[in-house]
Amino acid sequence: MRMRSALVPLRDDRGSALVIALLATVLLTSLGIGLVMLSNTEGAIAANYRAGGETLYAADAAVERVVQDLLMVPRWNDVLSGAVTSAFVDDTLTPTTPYGEVLNLTSLTADLQAQTDATDPWALNNPHWRLFAYGPLSEMLSGGALQSSTYVAVWVADDPSETDDNAAADVNGVITAMAQAFGPHGTRRAVEITLAKTDSRELERGQIAQRGQEELNQRARKAAVQMPGKAMTASDLNVNTGGLVTR
């Protein structure tokens, strides 16, 4: 019987380059998608940080605006009772922000009061919050000088350090103000301050002393300037009188 030897042909490697190319394409595509997602995440973080900063500044501006109104009220009991409010008030208690968020200021007031009453650290002297000022930040100044789409609201309450057991009466000339700002991307920031009245006589004396010092400074600056055509002279400043003494 004749034996036949069979030769096994080598396998063809055609197509392996296509597989490698597909694997490289998948790898590069995944890398590109990861970079895009990372870039979007960093952009969102930067936008949220910017929105948070803008909202915080808006709350601070609302506090500054309210301070000016409170200083014009002779009796802060009228503020605590709700009889007097700020000149900066919106025409609705359910405003809609430019970002589509609907605010219910009545509910926000109730929530703020509930958070304060939850701890109940001062019993009858717990602050009783009153809505004092609210509106778009862009309308705070006349003429639309503020270019902002943030909405702000400010509440006032009696100073909790009092011991008169009456949250609607101010006896020590100190009250508390809480400002909340509602900005883009759902950001919210709050600023709380304690405001105290000062003695009007001391304030007046301080203003007079400041004006007197400014007048002395202006005189000293004018005296130090030589008129054209006149001889130059040397002068020394007298620290006791504030005047100039010619050498």
Tab-separated table of C-alpha atoms in Angstrom:
chain	number	residue	atom	x	y	z
A	1	MET	CA	0.000	0.000	0.000
A	2	ARG	CA	1.382	3.380	-1.044
A	3	MET	CA	1.608	6.063	1.682
A	4	ARG	CA	0.742	9.617	0.760
A	5	SER	CA	2.055	12.577	2.706
A	6	ALA	CA	-0.305	15.469	3.081
A	7	LEU	CA	1.161	18.963	3.299
A	8	VAL	CA	-0.752	21.284	5.595
A	9	PRO	CA	-0.787	24.794	4.115
A	10	LEU	CA	0.056	27.753	6.369
A	11	ARG	CA	-2.929	29.828	7.568
A	12	ASP	CA	-3.548	33.121	5.802
A	13	ASP	CA	-3.068	36.231	8.106
A	14	ARG	CA	-5.085	38.532	5.912
A	15	GLY	CA	-7.680	40.573	7.943
A	16	SER	CA	-5.593	40.901	11.097
A	17	ALA	CA	-4.730	44.497	10.204
A	18	LEU	CA	-8.442	45.305	10.066
A	19	VAL	CA	-8.956	43.926	13.560
A	20	ILE	CA	-6.070	45.991	14.913
A	21	ALA	CA	-7.430	49.088	13.191
A	22	LEU	CA	-10.875	48.514	14.713
A	23	LEU	CA	-9.399	48.078	18.171
A	24	ALA	CA	-7.377	51.285	17.789
A	25	THR	CA	-10.483	53.118	16.588
A	26	VAL	CA	-12.499	51.947	19.598
A	27	LEU	CA	-9.693	52.951	21.959
A	28	LEU	CA	-9.315	56.416	20.452
A	29	THR	CA	-13.078	56.921	20.396
A	30	SER	CA	-13.332	56.025	24.092
A	31	LEU	CA	-10.466	58.380	24.862
A	32	GLY	CA	-12.146	61.193	22.919
A	33	ILE	CA	-15.490	60.656	24.671
A	34	GLY	CA	-13.716	60.726	28.029
A	35	LEU	CA	-12.004	64.011	27.177
A	36	VAL	CA	-15.302	65.549	26.035
A	37	MET	CA	-17.040	64.480	29.248
A	38	LEU	CA	-14.164	65.850	31.311
A	39	SER	CA	-14.313	69.153	29.467
A	40	ASN	CA	-18.083	69.404	29.969
A	41	THR	CA	-17.712	68.609	33.658
A	42	GLU	CA	-15.071	71.281	34.146
A	43	GLY	CA	-17.244	73.774	32.287
A	44	ALA	CA	-20.219	72.946	34.506
A	45	ILE	CA	-18.079	73.309	37.633
A	46	ALA	CA	-16.831	76.705	36.477
A	47	ALA	CA	-20.371	77.848	35.639
A	48	ASN	CA	-21.709	76.744	39.014
A	49	TYR	CA	-18.835	78.459	40.806
A	50	ARG	CA	-19.488	81.677	38.893
A	51	ALA	CA	-23.226	81.453	39.607
A	52	GLY	CA	-22.556	80.836	43.298
A	53	GLY	CA	-20.304	83.876	43.530
A	54	GLU	CA	-22.810	86.091	41.748
A	55	THR	CA	-25.621	84.881	44.002
A	56	LEU	CA	-23.588	85.509	47.155
A	57	TYR	CA	-22.787	89.055	46.054
A	58	ALA	CA	-26.480	89.575	45.317
A	59	ALA	CA	-27.404	88.567	48.867
A	60	ASP	CA	-24.768	90.936	50.225
A	61	ALA	CA	-26.103	93.763	48.047
A	62	ALA	CA	-29.632	93.117	49.304
A	63	VAL	CA	-28.412	93.415	52.906
A	64	GLU	CA	-26.694	96.717	52.137
A	65	ARG	CA	-29.891	98.012	50.529
A	66	VAL	CA	-32.019	97.010	53.501
A	67	VAL	CA	-29.637	98.615	55.999
A	68	GLN	CA	-30.250	101.980	54.345
A	69	ASP	CA	-34.018	101.546	54.743
A	70	LEU	CA	-33.812	100.367	58.350
A	71	LEU	CA	-31.713	103.349	59.377
A	72	MET	CA	-34.515	105.638	58.195
A	73	VAL	CA	-37.111	103.974	60.472
A	74	PRO	CA	-37.307	105.730	63.886
A	75	ARG	CA	-38.985	102.824	65.684
A	76	TRP	CA	-37.885	99.326	64.763
A	77	ASN	CA	-40.972	97.950	66.486
A	78	ASP	CA	-42.877	99.039	63.380
A	79	VAL	CA	-40.560	96.870	61.296
A	80	LEU	CA	-40.896	93.874	63.595
A	81	SER	CA	-44.692	94.129	63.550
A	82	GLY	CA	-44.792	94.304	59.745
A	83	ALA	CA	-46.316	97.792	59.696
A	84	VAL	CA	-43.287	99.193	57.839
A	85	THR	CA	-41.572	97.496	54.905
A	86	SER	CA	-38.761	98.449	52.589
A	87	ALA	CA	-39.258	100.608	49.523
A	88	PHE	CA	-37.762	97.737	47.533
A	89	VAL	CA	-40.717	95.355	47.145
A	90	ASP	CA	-41.998	93.375	44.193
A	91	ASP	CA	-45.615	93.350	43.039
A	92	THR	CA	-46.101	89.629	43.714
A	93	LEU	CA	-45.296	87.076	46.402
A	94	THR	CA	-44.984	84.281	43.845
A	95	PRO	CA	-42.400	85.594	41.374
A	96	THR	CA	-40.883	83.591	38.539
A	97	THR	CA	-37.148	83.942	38.059
A	98	PRO	CA	-35.672	84.309	34.557
A	99	TYR	CA	-34.560	80.680	34.868
A	100	GLY	CA	-38.124	79.430	35.225
A	101	GLU	CA	-38.032	78.815	38.989
A	102	VAL	CA	-41.254	79.803	40.746
A	103	LEU	CA	-40.736	81.200	44.244
A	104	ASN	CA	-43.359	81.302	46.958
A	105	LEU	CA	-42.179	83.913	49.431
A	106	THR	CA	-44.934	83.042	51.902
A	107	SER	CA	-43.760	79.434	51.995
A	108	LEU	CA	-40.136	80.546	52.222
A	109	THR	CA	-41.012	82.686	55.233
A	110	ALA	CA	-42.736	79.731	56.886
A	111	ASP	CA	-39.748	77.474	56.151
A	112	LEU	CA	-37.319	80.003	57.630
A	113	GLN	CA	-39.465	80.294	60.754
A	114	ALA	CA	-39.752	76.517	61.052
A	115	GLN	CA	-35.977	76.114	60.860
A	116	THR	CA	-35.553	78.693	63.628
A	117	ASP	CA	-38.252	77.172	65.828
A	118	ALA	CA	-36.873	73.656	65.338
A	119	THR	CA	-33.898	74.360	67.602
A	120	ASP	CA	-35.842	76.701	69.934
A	121	PRO	CA	-32.733	77.946	71.756
A	122	TRP	CA	-34.284	81.187	73.061
A	123	ALA	CA	-37.845	80.074	73.854
A	124	LEU	CA	-40.119	83.161	73.806
A	125	ASN	CA	-37.235	85.286	72.533
A	126	ASN	CA	-36.883	83.224	69.362
A	127	PRO	CA	-36.772	85.478	66.272
A	128	HIS	CA	-40.069	85.934	64.464
A	129	TRP	CA	-39.147	86.591	60.832
A	130	ARG	CA	-40.939	89.258	58.798
A	131	LEU	CA	-40.543	89.662	55.040
A	132	PHE	CA	-39.139	93.164	54.646
A	133	ALA	CA	-37.768	93.510	51.092
A	134	TYR	CA	-37.939	91.390	47.940
A	135	GLY	CA	-37.569	91.743	44.196
A	136	PRO	CA	-35.231	91.249	41.220
A	137	LEU	CA	-31.740	92.511	41.892
A	138	SER	CA	-31.759	94.354	38.557
A	139	GLU	CA	-34.543	96.622	39.862
A	140	MET	CA	-32.771	97.559	43.077
A	141	LEU	CA	-31.259	100.643	41.450
A	142	SER	CA	-33.131	102.998	39.165
A	143	GLY	CA	-32.204	102.950	35.511
A	144	GLY	CA	-31.309	99.265	35.420
A	145	ALA	CA	-27.714	99.814	36.485
A	146	LEU	CA	-27.457	96.271	37.849
A	147	GLN	CA	-27.280	93.672	35.093
A	148	SER	CA	-28.302	90.566	36.998
A	149	SER	CA	-31.075	87.999	36.819
A	150	THR	CA	-30.826	87.094	40.517
A	151	TYR	CA	-33.861	87.418	42.786
A	152	VAL	CA	-33.382	88.518	46.398
A	153	ALA	CA	-35.502	88.550	49.545
A	154	VAL	CA	-34.724	89.923	53.000
A	155	TRP	CA	-36.351	89.061	56.328
A	156	VAL	CA	-35.948	90.914	59.633
A	157	ALA	CA	-36.436	89.761	63.217
A	158	ASP	CA	-35.718	90.892	66.751
A	159	ASP	CA	-32.333	90.255	68.264
A	160	PRO	CA	-32.538	86.903	70.116
A	161	SER	CA	-30.198	88.108	72.863
A	162	GLU	CA	-33.029	90.130	74.400
A	163	THR	CA	-34.796	88.712	77.446
A	164	ASP	CA	-38.119	90.586	77.267
A	165	ASP	CA	-39.968	87.459	76.001
A	166	ASN	CA	-41.488	89.523	73.192
A	167	ALA	CA	-40.205	88.894	69.660
A	168	ALA	CA	-42.235	91.807	68.312
A	169	ALA	CA	-40.647	94.463	70.526
A	170	ASP	CA	-37.153	95.876	70.269
A	171	VAL	CA	-35.787	97.241	73.543
A	172	ASN	CA	-32.022	97.296	72.965
A	173	GLY	CA	-31.798	98.822	69.462
A	174	VAL	CA	-30.530	95.612	67.856
A	175	ILE	CA	-32.262	93.562	65.150
A	176	THR	CA	-31.281	90.770	62.773
A	177	ALA	CA	-31.647	90.677	58.990
A	178	MET	CA	-31.477	87.598	56.788
A	179	ALA	CA	-31.006	87.954	53.008
A	180	GLN	CA	-31.443	85.101	50.555
A	181	ALA	CA	-30.567	85.256	46.863
A	182	PHE	CA	-31.785	82.897	44.152
A	183	GLY	CA	-29.498	82.669	41.153
A	184	PRO	CA	-28.898	80.584	38.023
A	185	HIS	CA	-28.627	76.793	38.058
A	186	GLY	CA	-30.698	76.669	41.244
A	187	THR	CA	-28.006	78.333	43.355
A	188	ARG	CA	-29.009	79.895	46.668
A	189	ARG	CA	-26.924	81.953	49.029
A	190	ALA	CA	-27.798	83.600	52.351
A	191	VAL	CA	-26.256	86.412	54.383
A	192	GLU	CA	-27.279	87.193	57.965
A	193	ILE	CA	-26.294	90.356	59.831
A	194	THR	CA	-26.982	91.956	63.198
A	195	LEU	CA	-27.745	95.660	63.035
A	196	ALA	CA	-27.446	97.985	66.038
A	197	LYS	CA	-28.376	101.618	66.463
A	198	THR	CA	-25.721	104.030	67.698
A	199	ASP	CA	-26.093	107.150	69.785
A	200	SER	CA	-27.035	109.987	67.406
A	201	ARG	CA	-25.007	112.479	69.451
A	202	GLU	CA	-21.863	110.365	69.187
A	203	LEU	CA	-22.483	109.896	65.482
A	204	GLU	CA	-22.910	113.654	65.017
A	205	ARG	CA	-19.712	114.410	66.944
A	206	GLY	CA	-17.856	111.866	64.840
A	207	GLN	CA	-19.125	113.421	61.615
A	208	ILE	CA	-18.143	116.931	62.768
A	209	ALA	CA	-14.668	115.749	63.745
A	210	GLN	CA	-14.271	114.023	60.403
A	211	ARG	CA	-15.363	117.131	58.487
A	212	GLY	CA	-12.974	119.272	60.570
A	213	GLN	CA	-10.057	116.985	59.857
A	214	GLU	CA	-10.858	116.965	56.155
A	215	GLU	CA	-10.951	120.766	56.140
A	216	LEU	CA	-7.545	120.918	57.826
A	217	ASN	CA	-6.148	118.468	55.313
A	218	GLN	CA	-7.463	120.541	52.419
A	219	ARG	CA	-5.924	123.704	53.877
A	220	ALA	CA	-2.599	121.972	54.308
A	221	ARG	CA	-2.653	120.735	50.727
A	222	LYS	CA	-3.512	124.193	49.380
A	223	ALA	CA	-0.835	125.924	51.488
A	224	ALA	CA	1.843	123.611	50.202
A	225	VAL	CA	1.270	124.718	46.605
A	226	GLN	CA	3.362	127.738	45.498
A	227	MET	CA	1.774	130.365	43.284
A	228	PRO	CA	3.480	130.939	39.916
A	229	GLY	CA	5.954	133.838	39.885
A	230	LYS	CA	6.609	133.780	43.628
A	231	ALA	CA	9.723	132.672	45.428
A	232	MET	CA	9.852	129.125	46.758
A	233	THR	CA	9.712	128.822	50.521
A	234	ALA	CA	10.144	125.874	52.866
A	235	SER	CA	7.432	125.078	55.383
A	236	ASP	CA	7.083	122.611	58.245
A	237	LEU	CA	3.868	120.960	59.377
A	238	ASN	CA	2.936	121.667	62.973
A	239	VAL	CA	1.533	118.433	64.385
A	240	ASN	CA	-0.226	120.263	67.219
A	241	THR	CA	-2.183	122.821	65.213
A	242	GLY	CA	-2.236	121.090	61.846
A	243	GLY	CA	-0.948	124.251	60.122
A	244	LEU	CA	2.211	125.033	58.171
A	245	VAL	CA	5.044	127.112	59.626
A	246	THR	CA	7.329	128.912	57.183
A	247	ARG	CA	11.015	128.538	57.939
